[in-house]
Tab-separated table of C-alpha atoms in Angstrom:
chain	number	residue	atom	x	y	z
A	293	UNK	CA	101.296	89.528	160.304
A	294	UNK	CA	98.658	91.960	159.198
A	295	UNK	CA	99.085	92.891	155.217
A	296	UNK	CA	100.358	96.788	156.594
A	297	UNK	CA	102.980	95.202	158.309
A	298	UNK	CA	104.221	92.902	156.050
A	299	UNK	CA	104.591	95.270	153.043
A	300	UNK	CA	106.569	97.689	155.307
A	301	UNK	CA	109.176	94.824	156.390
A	302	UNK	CA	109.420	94.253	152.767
A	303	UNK	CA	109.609	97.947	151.813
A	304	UNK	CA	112.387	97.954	154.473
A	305	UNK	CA	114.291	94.997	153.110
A	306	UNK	CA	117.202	97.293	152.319
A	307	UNK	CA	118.128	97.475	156.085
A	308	UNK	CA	119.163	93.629	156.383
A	309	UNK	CA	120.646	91.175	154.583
A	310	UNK	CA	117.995	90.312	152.337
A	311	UNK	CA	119.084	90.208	148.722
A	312	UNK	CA	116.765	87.974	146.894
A	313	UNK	CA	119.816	87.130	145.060
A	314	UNK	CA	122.294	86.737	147.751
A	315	UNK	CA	119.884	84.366	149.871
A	316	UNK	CA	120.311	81.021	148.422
A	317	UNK	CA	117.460	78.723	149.241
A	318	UNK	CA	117.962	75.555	151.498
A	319	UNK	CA	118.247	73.011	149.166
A	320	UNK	CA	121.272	74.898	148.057
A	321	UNK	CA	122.537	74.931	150.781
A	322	UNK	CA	122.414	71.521	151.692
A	323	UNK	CA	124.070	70.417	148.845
A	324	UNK	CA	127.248	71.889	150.011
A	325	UNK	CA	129.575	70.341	152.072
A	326	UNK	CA	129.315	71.800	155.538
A	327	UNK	CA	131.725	71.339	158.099
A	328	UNK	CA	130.298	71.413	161.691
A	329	UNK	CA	131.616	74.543	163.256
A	330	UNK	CA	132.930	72.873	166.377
A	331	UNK	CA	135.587	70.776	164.151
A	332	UNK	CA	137.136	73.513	162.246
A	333	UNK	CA	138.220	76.422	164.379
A	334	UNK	CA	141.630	77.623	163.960
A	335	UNK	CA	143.549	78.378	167.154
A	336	UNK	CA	145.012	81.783	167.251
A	337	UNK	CA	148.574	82.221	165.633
A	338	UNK	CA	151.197	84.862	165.417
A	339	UNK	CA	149.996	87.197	162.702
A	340	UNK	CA	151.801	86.207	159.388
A	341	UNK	CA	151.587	89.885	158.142
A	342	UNK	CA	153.174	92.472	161.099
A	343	UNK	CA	150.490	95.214	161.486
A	344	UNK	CA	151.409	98.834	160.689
A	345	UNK	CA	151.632	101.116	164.172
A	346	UNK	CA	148.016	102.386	164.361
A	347	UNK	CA	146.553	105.751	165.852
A	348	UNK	CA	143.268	105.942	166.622
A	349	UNK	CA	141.556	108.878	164.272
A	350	UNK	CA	141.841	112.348	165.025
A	351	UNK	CA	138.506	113.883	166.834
A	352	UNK	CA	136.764	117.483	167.257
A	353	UNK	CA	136.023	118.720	171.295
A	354	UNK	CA	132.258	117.919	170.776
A	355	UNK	CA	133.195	114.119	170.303
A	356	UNK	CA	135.285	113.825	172.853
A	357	UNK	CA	133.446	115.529	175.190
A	358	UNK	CA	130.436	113.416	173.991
A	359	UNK	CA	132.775	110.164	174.389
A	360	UNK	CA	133.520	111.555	178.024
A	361	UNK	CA	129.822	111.841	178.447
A	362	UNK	CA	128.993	108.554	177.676
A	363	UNK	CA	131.942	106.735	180.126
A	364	UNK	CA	134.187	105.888	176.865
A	365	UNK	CA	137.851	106.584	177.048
A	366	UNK	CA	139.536	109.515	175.471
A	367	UNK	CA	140.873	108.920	171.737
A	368	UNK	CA	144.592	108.899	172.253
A	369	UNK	CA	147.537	106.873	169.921
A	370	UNK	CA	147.534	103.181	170.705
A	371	UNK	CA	149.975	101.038	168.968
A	372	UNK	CA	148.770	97.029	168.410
A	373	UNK	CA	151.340	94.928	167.830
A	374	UNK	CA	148.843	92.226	166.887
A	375	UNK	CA	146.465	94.114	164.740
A	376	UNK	CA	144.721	91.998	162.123
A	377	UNK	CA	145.717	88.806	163.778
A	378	UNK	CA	143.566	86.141	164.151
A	379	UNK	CA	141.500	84.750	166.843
A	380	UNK	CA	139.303	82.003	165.670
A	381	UNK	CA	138.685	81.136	162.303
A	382	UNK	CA	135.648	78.452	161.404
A	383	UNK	CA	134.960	76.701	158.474
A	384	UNK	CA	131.546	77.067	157.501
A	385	UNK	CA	131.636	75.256	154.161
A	386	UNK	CA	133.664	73.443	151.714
A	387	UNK	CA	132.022	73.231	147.996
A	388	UNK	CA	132.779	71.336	145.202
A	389	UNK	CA	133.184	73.401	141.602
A	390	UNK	CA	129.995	72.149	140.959
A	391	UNK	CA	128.123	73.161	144.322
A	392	UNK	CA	129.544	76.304	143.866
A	393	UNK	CA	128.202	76.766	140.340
A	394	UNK	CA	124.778	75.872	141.417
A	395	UNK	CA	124.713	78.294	144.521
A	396	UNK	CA	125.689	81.220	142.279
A	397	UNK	CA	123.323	80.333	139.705
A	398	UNK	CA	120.167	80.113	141.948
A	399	UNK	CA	121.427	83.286	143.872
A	400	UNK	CA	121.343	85.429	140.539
A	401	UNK	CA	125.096	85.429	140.238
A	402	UNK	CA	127.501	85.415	137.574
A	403	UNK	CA	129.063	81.938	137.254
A	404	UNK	CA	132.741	81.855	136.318
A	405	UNK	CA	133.684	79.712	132.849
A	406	UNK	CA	135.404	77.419	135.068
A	407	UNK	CA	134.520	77.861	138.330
A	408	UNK	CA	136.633	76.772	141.037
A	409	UNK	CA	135.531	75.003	144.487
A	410	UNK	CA	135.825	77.173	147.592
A	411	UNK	CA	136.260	76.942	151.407
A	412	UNK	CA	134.403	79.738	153.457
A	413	UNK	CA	135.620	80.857	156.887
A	414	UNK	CA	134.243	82.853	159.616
A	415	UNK	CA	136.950	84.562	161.136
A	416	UNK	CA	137.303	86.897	164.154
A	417	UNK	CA	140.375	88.897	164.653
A	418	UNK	CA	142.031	92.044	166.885
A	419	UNK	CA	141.109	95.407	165.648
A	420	UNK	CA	140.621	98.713	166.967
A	421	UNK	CA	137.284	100.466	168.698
A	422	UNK	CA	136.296	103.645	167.730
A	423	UNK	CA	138.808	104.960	170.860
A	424	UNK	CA	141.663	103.455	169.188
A	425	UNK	CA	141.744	100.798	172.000
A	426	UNK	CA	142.239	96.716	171.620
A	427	UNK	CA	138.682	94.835	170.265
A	428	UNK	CA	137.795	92.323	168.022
A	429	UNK	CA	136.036	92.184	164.936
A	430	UNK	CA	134.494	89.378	162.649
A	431	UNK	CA	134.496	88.585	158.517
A	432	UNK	CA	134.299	86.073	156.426
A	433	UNK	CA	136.713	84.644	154.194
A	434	UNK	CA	136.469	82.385	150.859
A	435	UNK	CA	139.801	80.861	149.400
A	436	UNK	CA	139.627	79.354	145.753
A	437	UNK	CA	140.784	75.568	145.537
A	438	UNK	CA	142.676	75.367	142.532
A	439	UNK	CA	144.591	78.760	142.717
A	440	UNK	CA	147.159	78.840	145.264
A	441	UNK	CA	149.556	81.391	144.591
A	442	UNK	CA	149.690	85.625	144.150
A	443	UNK	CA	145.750	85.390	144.767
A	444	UNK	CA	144.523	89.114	144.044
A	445	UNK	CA	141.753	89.883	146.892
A	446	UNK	CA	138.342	91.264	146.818
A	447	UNK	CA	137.054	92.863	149.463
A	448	UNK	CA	132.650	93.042	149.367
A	449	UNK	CA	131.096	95.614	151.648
A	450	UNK	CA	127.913	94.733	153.135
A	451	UNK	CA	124.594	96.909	153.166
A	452	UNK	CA	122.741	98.452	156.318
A	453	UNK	CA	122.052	95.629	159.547
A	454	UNK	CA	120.583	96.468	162.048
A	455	UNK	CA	121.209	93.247	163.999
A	456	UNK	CA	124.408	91.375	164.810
A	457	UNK	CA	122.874	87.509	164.255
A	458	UNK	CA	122.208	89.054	160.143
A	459	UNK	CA	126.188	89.886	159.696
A	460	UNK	CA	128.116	87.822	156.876
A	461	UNK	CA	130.018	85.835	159.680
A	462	UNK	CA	126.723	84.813	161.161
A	463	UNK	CA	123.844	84.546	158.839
A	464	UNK	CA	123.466	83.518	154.161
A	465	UNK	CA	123.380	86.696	152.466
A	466	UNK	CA	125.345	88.750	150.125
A	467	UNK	CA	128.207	89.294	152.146
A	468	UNK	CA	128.454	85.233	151.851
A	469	UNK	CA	127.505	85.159	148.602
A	470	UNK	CA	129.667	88.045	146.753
A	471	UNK	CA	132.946	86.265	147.900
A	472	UNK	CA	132.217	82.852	147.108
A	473	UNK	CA	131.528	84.933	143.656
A	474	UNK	CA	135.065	85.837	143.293
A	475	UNK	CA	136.606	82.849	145.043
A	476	UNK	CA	135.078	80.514	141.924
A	477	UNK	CA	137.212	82.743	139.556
A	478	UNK	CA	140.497	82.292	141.208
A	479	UNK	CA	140.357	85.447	143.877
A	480	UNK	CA	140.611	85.366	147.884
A	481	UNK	CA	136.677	86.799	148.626
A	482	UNK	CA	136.605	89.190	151.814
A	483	UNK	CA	133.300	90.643	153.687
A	484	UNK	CA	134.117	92.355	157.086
A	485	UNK	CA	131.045	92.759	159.307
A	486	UNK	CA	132.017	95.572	160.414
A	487	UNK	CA	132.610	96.585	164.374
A	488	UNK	CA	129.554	95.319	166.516
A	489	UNK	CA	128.212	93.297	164.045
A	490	UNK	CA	128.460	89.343	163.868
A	491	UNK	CA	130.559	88.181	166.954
A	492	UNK	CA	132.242	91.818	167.281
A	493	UNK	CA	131.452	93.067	170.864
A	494	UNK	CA	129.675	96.123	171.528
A	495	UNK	CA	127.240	98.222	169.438
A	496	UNK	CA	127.459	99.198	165.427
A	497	UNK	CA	128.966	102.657	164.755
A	498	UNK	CA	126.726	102.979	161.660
A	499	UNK	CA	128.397	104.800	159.284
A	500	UNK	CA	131.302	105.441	160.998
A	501	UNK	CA	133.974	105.854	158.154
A	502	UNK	CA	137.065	105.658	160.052
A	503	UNK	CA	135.917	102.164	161.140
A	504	UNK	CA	134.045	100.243	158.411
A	505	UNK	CA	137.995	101.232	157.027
A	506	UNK	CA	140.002	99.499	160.168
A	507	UNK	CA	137.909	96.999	160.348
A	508	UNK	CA	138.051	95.883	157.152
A	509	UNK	CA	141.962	96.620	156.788
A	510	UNK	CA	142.389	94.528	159.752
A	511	UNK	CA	140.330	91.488	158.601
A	512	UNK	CA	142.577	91.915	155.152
A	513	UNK	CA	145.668	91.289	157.311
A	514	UNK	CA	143.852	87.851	159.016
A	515	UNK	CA	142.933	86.601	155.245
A	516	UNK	CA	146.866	87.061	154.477
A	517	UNK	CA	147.269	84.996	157.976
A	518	UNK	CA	144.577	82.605	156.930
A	519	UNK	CA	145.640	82.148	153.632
A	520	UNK	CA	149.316	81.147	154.774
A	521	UNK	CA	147.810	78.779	157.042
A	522	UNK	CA	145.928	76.783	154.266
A	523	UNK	CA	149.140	76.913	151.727
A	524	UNK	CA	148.244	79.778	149.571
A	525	UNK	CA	149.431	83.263	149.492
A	526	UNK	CA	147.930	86.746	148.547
A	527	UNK	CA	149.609	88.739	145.739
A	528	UNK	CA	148.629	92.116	147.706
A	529	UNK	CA	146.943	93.001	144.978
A	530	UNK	CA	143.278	94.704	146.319
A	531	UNK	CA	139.482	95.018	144.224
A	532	UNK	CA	136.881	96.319	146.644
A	533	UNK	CA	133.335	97.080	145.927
A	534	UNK	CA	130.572	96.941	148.482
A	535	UNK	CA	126.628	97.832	148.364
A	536	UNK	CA	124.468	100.638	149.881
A	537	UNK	CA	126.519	101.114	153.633
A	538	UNK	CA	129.091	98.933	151.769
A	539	UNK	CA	129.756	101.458	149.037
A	540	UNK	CA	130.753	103.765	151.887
A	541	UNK	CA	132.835	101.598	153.527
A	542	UNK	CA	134.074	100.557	150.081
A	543	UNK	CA	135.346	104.253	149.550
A	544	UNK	CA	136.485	104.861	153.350
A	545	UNK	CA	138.459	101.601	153.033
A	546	UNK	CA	140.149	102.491	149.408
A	547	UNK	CA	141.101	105.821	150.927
A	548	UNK	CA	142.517	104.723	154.011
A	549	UNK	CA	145.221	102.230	151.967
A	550	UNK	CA	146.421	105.226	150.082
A	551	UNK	CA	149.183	104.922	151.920
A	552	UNK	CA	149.471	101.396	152.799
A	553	UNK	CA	152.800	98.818	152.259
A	554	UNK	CA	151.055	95.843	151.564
A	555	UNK	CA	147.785	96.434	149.710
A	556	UNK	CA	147.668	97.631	146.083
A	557	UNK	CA	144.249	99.026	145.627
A	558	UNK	CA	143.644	98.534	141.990
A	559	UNK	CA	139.835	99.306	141.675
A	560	UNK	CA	137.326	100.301	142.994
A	561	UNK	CA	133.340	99.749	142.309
A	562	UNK	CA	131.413	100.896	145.043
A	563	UNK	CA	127.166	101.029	144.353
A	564	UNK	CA	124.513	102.934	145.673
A	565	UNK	CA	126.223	104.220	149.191
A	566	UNK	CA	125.275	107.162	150.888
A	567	UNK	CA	128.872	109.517	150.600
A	568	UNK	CA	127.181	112.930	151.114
A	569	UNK	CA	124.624	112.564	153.698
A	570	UNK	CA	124.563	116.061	154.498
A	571	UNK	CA	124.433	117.502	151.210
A	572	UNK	CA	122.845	114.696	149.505
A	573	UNK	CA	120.862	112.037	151.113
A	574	UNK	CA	119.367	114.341	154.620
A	575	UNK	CA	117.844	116.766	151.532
A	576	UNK	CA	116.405	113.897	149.860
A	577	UNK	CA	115.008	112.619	152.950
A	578	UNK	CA	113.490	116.019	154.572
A	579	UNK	CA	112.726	116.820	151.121
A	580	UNK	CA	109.918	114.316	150.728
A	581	UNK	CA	111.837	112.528	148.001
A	582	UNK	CA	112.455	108.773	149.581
A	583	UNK	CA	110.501	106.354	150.585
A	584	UNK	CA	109.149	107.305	154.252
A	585	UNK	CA	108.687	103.906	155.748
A	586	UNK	CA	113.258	103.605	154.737
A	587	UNK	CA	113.689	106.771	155.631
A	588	UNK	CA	112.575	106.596	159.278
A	589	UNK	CA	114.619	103.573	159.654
A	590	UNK	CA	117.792	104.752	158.082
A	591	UNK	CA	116.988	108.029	160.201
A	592	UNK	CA	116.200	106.602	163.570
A	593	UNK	CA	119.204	104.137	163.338
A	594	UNK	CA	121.875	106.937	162.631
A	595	UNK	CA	120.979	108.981	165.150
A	596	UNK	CA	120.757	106.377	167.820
A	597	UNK	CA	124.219	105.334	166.295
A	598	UNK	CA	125.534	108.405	166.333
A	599	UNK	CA	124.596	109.675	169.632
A	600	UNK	CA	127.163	106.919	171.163
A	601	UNK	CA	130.017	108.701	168.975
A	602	UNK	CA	128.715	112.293	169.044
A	603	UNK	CA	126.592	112.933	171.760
A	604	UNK	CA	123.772	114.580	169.908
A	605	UNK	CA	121.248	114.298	172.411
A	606	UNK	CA	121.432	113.763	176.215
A	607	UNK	CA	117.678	112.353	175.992
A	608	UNK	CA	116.284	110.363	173.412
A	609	UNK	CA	112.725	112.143	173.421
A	610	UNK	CA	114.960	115.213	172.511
A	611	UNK	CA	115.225	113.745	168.873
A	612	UNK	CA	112.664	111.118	169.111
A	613	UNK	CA	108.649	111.515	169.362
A	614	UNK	CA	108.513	107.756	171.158
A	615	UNK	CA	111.858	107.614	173.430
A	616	UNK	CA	111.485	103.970	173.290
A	617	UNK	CA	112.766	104.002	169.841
A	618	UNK	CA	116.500	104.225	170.750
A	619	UNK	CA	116.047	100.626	172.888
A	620	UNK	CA	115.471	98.681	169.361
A	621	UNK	CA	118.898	99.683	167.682
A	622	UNK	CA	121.014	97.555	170.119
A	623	UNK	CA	122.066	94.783	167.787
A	624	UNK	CA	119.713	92.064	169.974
A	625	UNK	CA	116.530	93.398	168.099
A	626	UNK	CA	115.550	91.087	164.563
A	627	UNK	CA	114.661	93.349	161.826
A	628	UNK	CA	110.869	92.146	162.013
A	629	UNK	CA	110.942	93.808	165.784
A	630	UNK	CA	112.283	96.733	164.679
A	631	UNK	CA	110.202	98.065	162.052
A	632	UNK	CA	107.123	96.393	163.778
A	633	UNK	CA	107.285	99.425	165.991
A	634	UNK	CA	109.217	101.661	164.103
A	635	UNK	CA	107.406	105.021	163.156
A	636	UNK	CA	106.272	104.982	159.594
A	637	UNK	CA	107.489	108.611	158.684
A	638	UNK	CA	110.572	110.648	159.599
A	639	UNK	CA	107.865	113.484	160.790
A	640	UNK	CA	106.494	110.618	162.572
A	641	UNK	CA	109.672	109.341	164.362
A	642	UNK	CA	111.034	112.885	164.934
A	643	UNK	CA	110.720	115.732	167.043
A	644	UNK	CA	109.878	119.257	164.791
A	645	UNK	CA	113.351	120.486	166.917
A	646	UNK	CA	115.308	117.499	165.517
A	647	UNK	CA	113.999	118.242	161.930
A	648	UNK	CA	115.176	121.713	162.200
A	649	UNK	CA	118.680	120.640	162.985
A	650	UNK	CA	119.022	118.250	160.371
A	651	UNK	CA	117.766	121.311	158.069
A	652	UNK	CA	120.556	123.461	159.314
A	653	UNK	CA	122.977	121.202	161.064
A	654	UNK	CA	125.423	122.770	163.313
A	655	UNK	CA	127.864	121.217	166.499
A	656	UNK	CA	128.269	117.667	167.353
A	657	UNK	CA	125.903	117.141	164.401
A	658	UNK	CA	127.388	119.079	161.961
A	659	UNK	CA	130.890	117.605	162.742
A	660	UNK	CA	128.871	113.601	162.612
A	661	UNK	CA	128.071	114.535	159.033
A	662	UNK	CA	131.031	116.212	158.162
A	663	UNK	CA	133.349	113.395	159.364
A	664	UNK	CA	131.824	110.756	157.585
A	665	UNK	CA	130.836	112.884	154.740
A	666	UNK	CA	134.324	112.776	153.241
A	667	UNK	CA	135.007	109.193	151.783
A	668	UNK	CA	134.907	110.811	147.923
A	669	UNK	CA	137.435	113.676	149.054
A	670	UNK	CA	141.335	113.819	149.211
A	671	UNK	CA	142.255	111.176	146.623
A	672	UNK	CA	144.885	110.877	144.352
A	673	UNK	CA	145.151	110.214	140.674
A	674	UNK	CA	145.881	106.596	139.753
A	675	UNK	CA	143.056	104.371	141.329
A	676	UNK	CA	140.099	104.173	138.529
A	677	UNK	CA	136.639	104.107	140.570
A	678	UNK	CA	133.558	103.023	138.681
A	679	UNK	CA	130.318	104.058	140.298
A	680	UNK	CA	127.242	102.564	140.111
A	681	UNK	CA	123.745	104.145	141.313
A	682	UNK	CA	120.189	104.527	139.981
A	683	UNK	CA	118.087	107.838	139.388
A	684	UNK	CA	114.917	105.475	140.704
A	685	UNK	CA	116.241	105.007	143.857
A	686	UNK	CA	114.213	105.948	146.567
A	687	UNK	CA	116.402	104.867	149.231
A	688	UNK	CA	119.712	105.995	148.903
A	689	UNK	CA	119.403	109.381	146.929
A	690	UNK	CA	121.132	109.413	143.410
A	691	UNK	CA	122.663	112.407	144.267
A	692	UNK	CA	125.652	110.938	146.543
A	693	UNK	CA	126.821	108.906	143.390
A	694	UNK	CA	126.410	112.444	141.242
A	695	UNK	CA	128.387	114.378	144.090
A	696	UNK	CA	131.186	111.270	144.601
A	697	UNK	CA	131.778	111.325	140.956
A	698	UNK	CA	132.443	115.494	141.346
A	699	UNK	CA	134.240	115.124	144.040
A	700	UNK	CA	137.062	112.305	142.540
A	701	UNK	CA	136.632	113.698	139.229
A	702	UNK	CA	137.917	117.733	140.750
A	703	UNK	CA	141.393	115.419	142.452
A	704	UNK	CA	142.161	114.352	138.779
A	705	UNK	CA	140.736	110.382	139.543
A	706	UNK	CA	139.903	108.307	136.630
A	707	UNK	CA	136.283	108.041	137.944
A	708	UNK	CA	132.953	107.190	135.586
A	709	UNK	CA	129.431	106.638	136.927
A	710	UNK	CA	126.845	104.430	135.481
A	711	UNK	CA	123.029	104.998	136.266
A	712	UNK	CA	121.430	101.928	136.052
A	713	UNK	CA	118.571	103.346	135.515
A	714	UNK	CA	114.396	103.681	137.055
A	715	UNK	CA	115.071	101.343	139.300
A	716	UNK	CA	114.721	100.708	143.434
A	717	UNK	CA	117.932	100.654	145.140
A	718	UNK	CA	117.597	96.759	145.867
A	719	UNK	CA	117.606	96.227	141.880
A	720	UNK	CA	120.692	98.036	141.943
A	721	UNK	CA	123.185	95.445	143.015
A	722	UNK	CA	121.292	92.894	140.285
A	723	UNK	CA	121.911	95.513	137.618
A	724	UNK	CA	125.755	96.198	139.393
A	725	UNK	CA	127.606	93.463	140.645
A	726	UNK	CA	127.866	91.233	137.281
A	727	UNK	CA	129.304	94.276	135.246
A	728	UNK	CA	131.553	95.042	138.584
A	729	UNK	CA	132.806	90.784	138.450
A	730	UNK	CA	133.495	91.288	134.488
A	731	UNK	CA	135.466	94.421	135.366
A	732	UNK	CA	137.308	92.999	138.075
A	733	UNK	CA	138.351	89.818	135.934
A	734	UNK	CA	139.655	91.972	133.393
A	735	UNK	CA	141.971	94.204	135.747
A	736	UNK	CA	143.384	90.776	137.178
A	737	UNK	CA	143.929	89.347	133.788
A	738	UNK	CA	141.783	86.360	133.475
């Protein structure tokens, strides 16, 4: 790997699940007590929790006309009486208080006082496709050892992958990492992969709201199945945080359980996500005023994503200078094969008629940006949100954290926002996540 090459895969580390932190060296690793894969998955059960009636989300005529397009079903109201039930769940580890203690420490993470053991699960279970029709999903689930009873729950929200093999469920990272966190201080730790990711079928809708929050409410309902099955039970009682794509999924899901009989969303602590691409982060971008290798790559993948939802183009090479660029965001390609022929610039990746619309969006694109644009809007007084951000970041634009914290603060939401200061976006979650565990702890009542 030439020196060119390799600083742009790590310039680009934000796109995978590459927390220096959150990857915990071998050795670590070895020390814990794995259980092989093939001796600990869970036959499907009847779902312990019944799952609400759920209707797939409302959509404008350019998406389902672009849905039509594309050979996927109409959006219409489908009902799934086993929603959030489980279909496999694996064992991936078992670790003493100890082993846990040591993997948080070497992976940067706060250590409890008296940190429990833990037992992580991969688990796949029945959710809903962006149609509203019958999939599956995948997640990952870690249950404490000593606490057993009225476990409050923390849901972690991973960043931007590109490929399914780098998902929590499937690969070390922070979205294994972050709940084993929480687990060793007496929570249930939960990181969805989100559709198409892990072992979900299909492809990633990337940044798709309404999903990163069914998703992730569904694999909530197979950690209350899972946790029955293993003799403990879940108080209902809901912390969810979640970093860079997590911190919008982190706000979509909070949003979405508004509403919701079971869950009790009692925080929320979402860092450095992109809420207002249109009026925040595609200004920053055309603007000059991120870094260009990220910015192509958060660009190309988006659009490519979106497309499949939206139908903004009917031919890649009418966004894309090099057509072939839409074949790499198919959830097969690593992360090194993707940004070894990635563009290096959005001017470089993208047509000048594709710039222009992003300028002045309008149609299927404006309602893409629009309908994921709104994760910050419509709440209610009575959830506190604590945002975190930083003004160095030149990744995911300081300004969505400035224009979340307007938007909760107009609905009358308890809402703050710490800047943590001239630093990249990956030092963000260093800075983050240990106040976000302290604040956490304190809600629950150590």
């Amino acid at each position: 790997m030439t020196p060119p090459t390799r600083t742009r895969l790590l310039a680009l580390a934000c796109a995978g699940s590459l927390l220096a932190w959150a990857v915990v060296p071998a050795a670590a690793t070895a020390q814990a007590a794995a259980v092989p894969a093939q001796a600990a998955v869970v036959p499907a059960q009847a779902a312990v929790v019944p799952a609400q009636a759920a209707a797939a989300p409302a959509v404008g005529p350019a998406v389902a006309a672009g849905r039509a397009a594309l050979g996927v079903p109409a959006a219409q109201p489908v009902t799934i009486d086993d929603r959030g039930s489980i279909v496999t769940a694996t064992l991936l580890a078992r670790r003493s208080s100890k082993q846990v203690a040591r993997y948080l420490a070497r992976a940067g993470l706060p250590v409890p006082a008296r940190p429990q053991g833990a037992d992580l699960y991969a688990v796949v279970h029945r959710t809903l496709a962006v149609d509203g029709t019958p999939t599956t999903a995948s997640g990952v689930v870690a249950l404490p050892h000593r606490s057993r009873k009225h476990l409050w729950t923390v849901t972690y929200e991973h960043g931007t992958l590109a490929t399914k093999a780098d998902a929590p469920s499937m690969d070390e990272g922070d979205g294994r990492a972050v709940p084993l966190m929480f687990a060793a201080a007496g929570f249930a730790g939960v990181a969805p992969d989100y559709l198409g990711l892990g072992k979900g079928p299909g492809y990633h809708p990337y940044l798709d709201a309404a999903t990163e929050a069914s998703a992730s409410a569904d694999l909530l309902r197979a950690a209350t199945e899972l946790a029955g099955r293993q003799g403990r039970a879940l108080s209902g009682d809901l912390l969810v945080t979640g970093f860079s794509q997590g911190g919008h999924a982190a706000m979509a899901l909070a949003r979405s359980l508004r509403d919701d009989d079971t869950w009790r969303v009692r925080a929320v602590a979402p860092v450095s996500g992109p809420y207002r691409l249109r009026t925040a982060e595609m200004p920053a971008l055309l603007g000059g005023r991120l870094d260009p290798s990220i910015a192509a790559f958060y660009l190309a993948y988006w659009t490519v994503s979106t497309n499949r939802l939206h139908r903004l183009y009917d031919s890649p090479g009418e966004v894309f200078r090099r057509p072939a660029v839409e074949r790499l965001f198919d959830g097969a390609h690593s992360f090194r094969q993707i940004t070894a022929e990635l563009p290096r610039t959005p001017r470089e990746l993208a047509t000048p008629a594709y710039l222009k619309r992003l300028a002045a969006p309008s149609g299927p694109l404006l309602e893409a940006l629009e309908a994921n644009d709104g994760t910050c809007a419509g709440w209610r007084p009575g959830v506190p949100v604590h945002l975190y951000g930083a003004h160095g970041d030149k990744e995911v634009a300081f300004a969505n954290s400035r224009q979340c914290l307007g938007q909760l603060r107009a609905a009358g939401v308890k809402a703050t926002l710490t800047d943590v200061g001239d630093v990249p976006h990956m030092a963000t979650p260093h800075r983050a996540l240990p106040e976000v565990f302290r604040w956490f702890t304190r809600i629950r009542g150590a």
